Amino acid sequence: MMDTIVCPMGGGATRLYSALTPPLSSSPLPPPAVTNLDPAFCQEQKGAPVCPAELLRQCEEALRGRAPRFHRKFTQLQDEGGAPSSSIRVMQWNILAQALGEGLDSFVQCPPEALSWSRRKYLILEEILTYRPHILCLQEVDHYYDTLQPVLAGLGYSSNFCPKPWSPCLDVEGNNGPDGCALFYDVSRFEFLDSVNLQLSTMRIPTNQVAVVTMLRCRSSGRCVCVAVTHLKARSGWEWLRSAQGSDLLRHLQTLVQKHAHDSAGAQTLDIPLLICGDFNAIPTEEVYRRFAASPLGLDSAYKRLSEDGSTEPEYTTWKIRPTGECCATLDYIWYSRDTLRVDAVLDMPTEEQIGPNRLPSFSYPSDHLSLVCDFSFKEE
């Protein structure tokens, strides 16, 4: 691999004819009073739910003639224990806010046409539809109400969205509103129990970073799982703030799990598994990473399972070129409760050759961050 600057900072054709069912969002936040709806995606028509395979075909048709998409494979893992059950597929992805991609992020090697929303929306949906996660955790979402929520609702997902209170997207002319974190789940697989939107704090002072924490019950097994999505403070020099934000999130998670960790008679039940997805903007040597790894909640990072010894993170989860230079780093993670969940499979990373010399984003891939996808199973109680 060529020498790169490893920097511990994150980034800050055809229509789809499918009819969409009414939104299924359980988000407590109302949509903005003024919306700029995208008619190619949001068609207020009644009808049957959208067929994912047909929607994927339409995305591929809209992208016809583009550079080949990344072909990534799942690494199947052998693990002891665990009752045989269908896996839960989880996707973590910073999709790159549209306003930031076209405005503040300055991807100097990416052609402007590759950053247009008219193209990127198809690439984003294609990535999601290719892997069909049961739980989808996204950061830098600034097209929630006009695109992602209605389209994914038609595919059977319910969702919660938490915008950043002072989103940098609002500083970009022609923006689509603030970016934030969004958590989607397949309602055929999970029953909604509880959810909270958090503005992360440090020393009790609110920050601009947020998280969505949702408690779900698996319909097939009856087991509960607590899922969180977050996006911590970017840029070098803010390591202390990321650490404080991570500690605040861990405290909130412990509180929510304890709230639900009792049966109807009030007796203590077994621990509720945690899944924590996020762009931490922190490389594995940072304090916030160590805090999660050493947490009394018993967390482990799923993507370490790709390494030969099971203890090393991938070489990169983001790779971009900005005016300040090239940045190749691991900043994104899926944390899980190692005592109650097992990792069945992990999606591998595309190679440097696949990513190409101009790095990300590109005509092949819509974000400067790569998606992380894992299959999990509940261990035996």
GROMACS .gro file of N, CA and C in nm, residues 238-295:
model
  174
  238TRP      N    1  -0.939   1.716   1.963
  238TRP     CA    2  -1.063   1.700   2.039
  238TRP      C    3  -1.075   1.561   2.099
  239GLU      N    4  -0.962   1.495   2.119
  239GLU     CA    5  -0.965   1.359   2.174
  239GLU      C    6  -1.032   1.356   2.312
  240TRP      N    7  -1.005   1.456   2.394
  240TRP     CA    8  -1.063   1.460   2.529
  240TRP      C    9  -1.215   1.471   2.523
  241LEU      N   10  -1.265   1.547   2.424
  241LEU     CA   11  -1.410   1.564   2.412
  241LEU      C   12  -1.476   1.434   2.365
  242ARG      N   13  -1.412   1.366   2.270
  242ARG     CA   14  -1.466   1.237   2.225
  242ARG      C   15  -1.473   1.138   2.340
  243SER      N   16  -1.371   1.138   2.423
  243SER     CA   17  -1.369   1.049   2.538
  243SER      C   18  -1.484   1.079   2.633
  244ALA      N   19  -1.507   1.208   2.659
  244ALA     CA   20  -1.616   1.247   2.749
  244ALA      C   21  -1.752   1.213   2.688
  245GLN      N   22  -1.767   1.234   2.557
  245GLN     CA   23  -1.892   1.200   2.489
  245GLN      C   24  -1.918   1.050   2.493
  246GLY      N   25  -1.812   0.972   2.474
  246GLY     CA   26  -1.827   0.827   2.481
  246GLY      C   27  -1.870   0.782   2.620
  247SER      N   28  -1.811   0.842   2.723
  247SER     CA   29  -1.848   0.807   2.860
  247SER      C   30  -1.993   0.844   2.888
  248ASP      N   31  -2.038   0.957   2.836
  248ASP     CA   32  -2.177   1.000   2.854
  248ASP      C   33  -2.272   0.900   2.788
  249LEU      N   34  -2.238   0.856   2.668
  249LEU     CA   35  -2.322   0.758   2.599
  249LEU      C   36  -2.327   0.626   2.676
  250LEU      N   37  -2.214   0.580   2.726
  250LEU     CA   38  -2.211   0.456   2.803
  250LEU      C   39  -2.300   0.466   2.927
  251ARG      N   40  -2.299   0.581   2.992
  251ARG     CA   41  -2.385   0.600   3.110
  251ARG      C   42  -2.532   0.591   3.073
  252HIS      N   43  -2.571   0.655   2.963
  252HIS     CA   44  -2.709   0.651   2.919
  252HIS      C   45  -2.752   0.508   2.883
  253LEU      N   46  -2.663   0.434   2.818
  253LEU     CA   47  -2.694   0.296   2.779
  253LEU      C   48  -2.716   0.210   2.903
  254GLN      N   49  -2.632   0.226   3.001
  254GLN     CA   50  -2.646   0.147   3.123
  254GLN      C   51  -2.780   0.177   3.192
  255THR      N   52  -2.819   0.304   3.192
  255THR     CA   53  -2.946   0.343   3.254
  255THR      C   54  -3.065   0.281   3.180
  256LEU      N   55  -3.063   0.287   3.047
  256LEU     CA   56  -3.177   0.234   2.970
  256LEU      C   57  -3.186   0.083   2.982
  257VAL      N   58  -3.071   0.016   2.979
  257VAL     CA   59  -3.073  -0.130   2.992
  257VAL      C   60  -3.124  -0.171   3.129
  258GLN      N   61  -3.082  -0.102   3.234
  258GLN     CA   62  -3.129  -0.136   3.368
  258GLN      C   63  -3.280  -0.112   3.381
  259LYS      N   64  -3.330  -0.012   3.311
  259LYS     CA   65  -3.473   0.017   3.314
  259LYS      C   66  -3.555  -0.099   3.258
  260HIS      N   67  -3.501  -0.168   3.158
  260HIS     CA   68  -3.575  -0.275   3.091
  260HIS      C   69  -3.532  -0.415   3.137
  261ALA      N   70  -3.432  -0.424   3.223
  261ALA     CA   71  -3.377  -0.555   3.260
  261ALA      C   72  -3.452  -0.619   3.377
  262HIS      N   73  -3.583  -0.603   3.381
  262HIS     CA   74  -3.667  -0.668   3.483
  262HIS      C   75  -3.789  -0.728   3.415
  263ASP      N   76  -3.837  -0.839   3.468
  263ASP     CA   77  -3.958  -0.898   3.411
  263ASP      C   78  -4.080  -0.827   3.468
  264SER      N   79  -4.199  -0.873   3.429
  264SER     CA   80  -4.323  -0.806   3.467
  264SER      C   81  -4.344  -0.805   3.619
  265ALA      N   82  -4.283  -0.901   3.691
  265ALA     CA   83  -4.297  -0.906   3.837
  265ALA      C   84  -4.190  -0.823   3.907
  266GLY      N   85  -4.103  -0.759   3.827
  266GLY     CA   86  -3.999  -0.675   3.885
  266GLY      C   87  -3.870  -0.748   3.916
  267ALA      N   88  -3.863  -0.876   3.883
  267ALA     CA   89  -3.741  -0.952   3.910
  267ALA      C   90  -3.634  -0.921   3.805
  268GLN      N   91  -3.509  -0.924   3.848
  268GLN     CA   92  -3.398  -0.899   3.758
  268GLN      C   93  -3.387  -1.012   3.655
  269THR      N   94  -3.375  -0.977   3.528
  269THR     CA   95  -3.359  -1.075   3.422
  269THR      C   96  -3.214  -1.074   3.374
  270LEU      N   97  -3.186  -1.157   3.274
  270LEU     CA   98  -3.051  -1.160   3.219
  270LEU      C   99  -3.016  -1.028   3.151
  271ASP      N  100  -2.888  -1.006   3.133
  271ASP     CA  101  -2.842  -0.883   3.070
  271ASP      C  102  -2.900  -0.868   2.930
  272ILE      N  103  -2.935  -0.744   2.895
  272ILE     CA  104  -2.985  -0.714   2.761
  272ILE      C  105  -2.865  -0.682   2.672
  273PRO      N  106  -2.851  -0.750   2.559
  273PRO     CA  107  -2.737  -0.725   2.471
  273PRO      C  108  -2.739  -0.582   2.416
  274LEU      N  109  -2.618  -0.532   2.392
  274LEU     CA  110  -2.600  -0.399   2.334
  274LEU      C  111  -2.537  -0.409   2.197
  275LEU      N  112  -2.582  -0.324   2.105
  275LEU     CA  113  -2.518  -0.302   1.977
  275LEU      C  114  -2.498  -0.151   1.963
  276ILE      N  115  -2.373  -0.108   1.952
  276ILE     CA  116  -2.343   0.035   1.946
  276ILE      C  117  -2.266   0.062   1.817
  277CYS      N  118  -2.329   0.136   1.728
  277CYS     CA  119  -2.270   0.164   1.598
  277CYS      C  120  -2.235   0.312   1.589
  278GLY      N  121  -2.123   0.343   1.525
  278GLY     CA  122  -2.093   0.484   1.513
  278GLY      C  123  -1.967   0.517   1.437
  279ASP      N  124  -1.965   0.642   1.392
  279ASP     CA  125  -1.842   0.705   1.347
  279ASP      C  126  -1.787   0.775   1.469
  280PHE      N  127  -1.686   0.714   1.530
  280PHE     CA  128  -1.629   0.767   1.654
  280PHE      C  129  -1.524   0.875   1.627
  281ASN      N  130  -1.487   0.893   1.500
  281ASN     CA  131  -1.381   0.988   1.466
  281ASN      C  132  -1.255   0.964   1.550
  282ALA      N  133  -1.232   0.840   1.588
  282ALA     CA  134  -1.121   0.805   1.677
  282ALA      C  135  -1.053   0.679   1.626
  283ILE      N  136  -0.922   0.684   1.615
  283ILE     CA  137  -0.848   0.565   1.579
  283ILE      C  138  -0.838   0.474   1.703
  284PRO      N  139  -0.803   0.345   1.685
  284PRO     CA  140  -0.808   0.250   1.797
  284PRO      C  141  -0.715   0.280   1.915
  285THR      N  142  -0.618   0.369   1.898
  285THR     CA  143  -0.530   0.401   2.010
  285THR      C  144  -0.585   0.514   2.097
  286GLU      N  145  -0.698   0.573   2.056
  286GLU     CA  146  -0.755   0.685   2.133
  286GLU      C  147  -0.822   0.638   2.261
  287GLU      N  148  -0.833   0.732   2.355
  287GLU     CA  149  -0.890   0.700   2.486
  287GLU      C  150  -1.035   0.654   2.477
  288VAL      N  151  -1.114   0.715   2.387
  288VAL     CA  152  -1.255   0.676   2.380
  288VAL      C  153  -1.269   0.531   2.336
  289TYR      N  154  -1.182   0.486   2.247
  289TYR     CA  155  -1.183   0.345   2.206
  289TYR      C  156  -1.151   0.257   2.326
  290ARG      N  157  -1.049   0.296   2.403
  290ARG     CA  158  -1.011   0.216   2.520
  290ARG      C  159  -1.122   0.214   2.625
  291ARG      N  160  -1.196   0.323   2.637
  291ARG     CA  161  -1.307   0.328   2.732
  291ARG      C  162  -1.414   0.226   2.695
  292PHE      N  163  -1.446   0.216   2.567
  292PHE     CA  164  -1.547   0.120   2.523
  292PHE      C  165  -1.495  -0.022   2.540
  293ALA      N  166  -1.369  -0.045   2.507
  293ALA     CA  167  -1.312  -0.179   2.517
  293ALA      C  168  -1.304  -0.227   2.662
  294ALA      N  169  -1.285  -0.133   2.756
  294ALA     CA  170  -1.272  -0.169   2.897
  294ALA      C  171  -1.400  -0.147   2.976
  295SER      N  172  -1.509  -0.114   2.908
  295SER     CA  173  -1.633  -0.082   2.977
  295SER      C  174  -1.686  -0.203   3.056
   0.00000   0.00000   0.00000
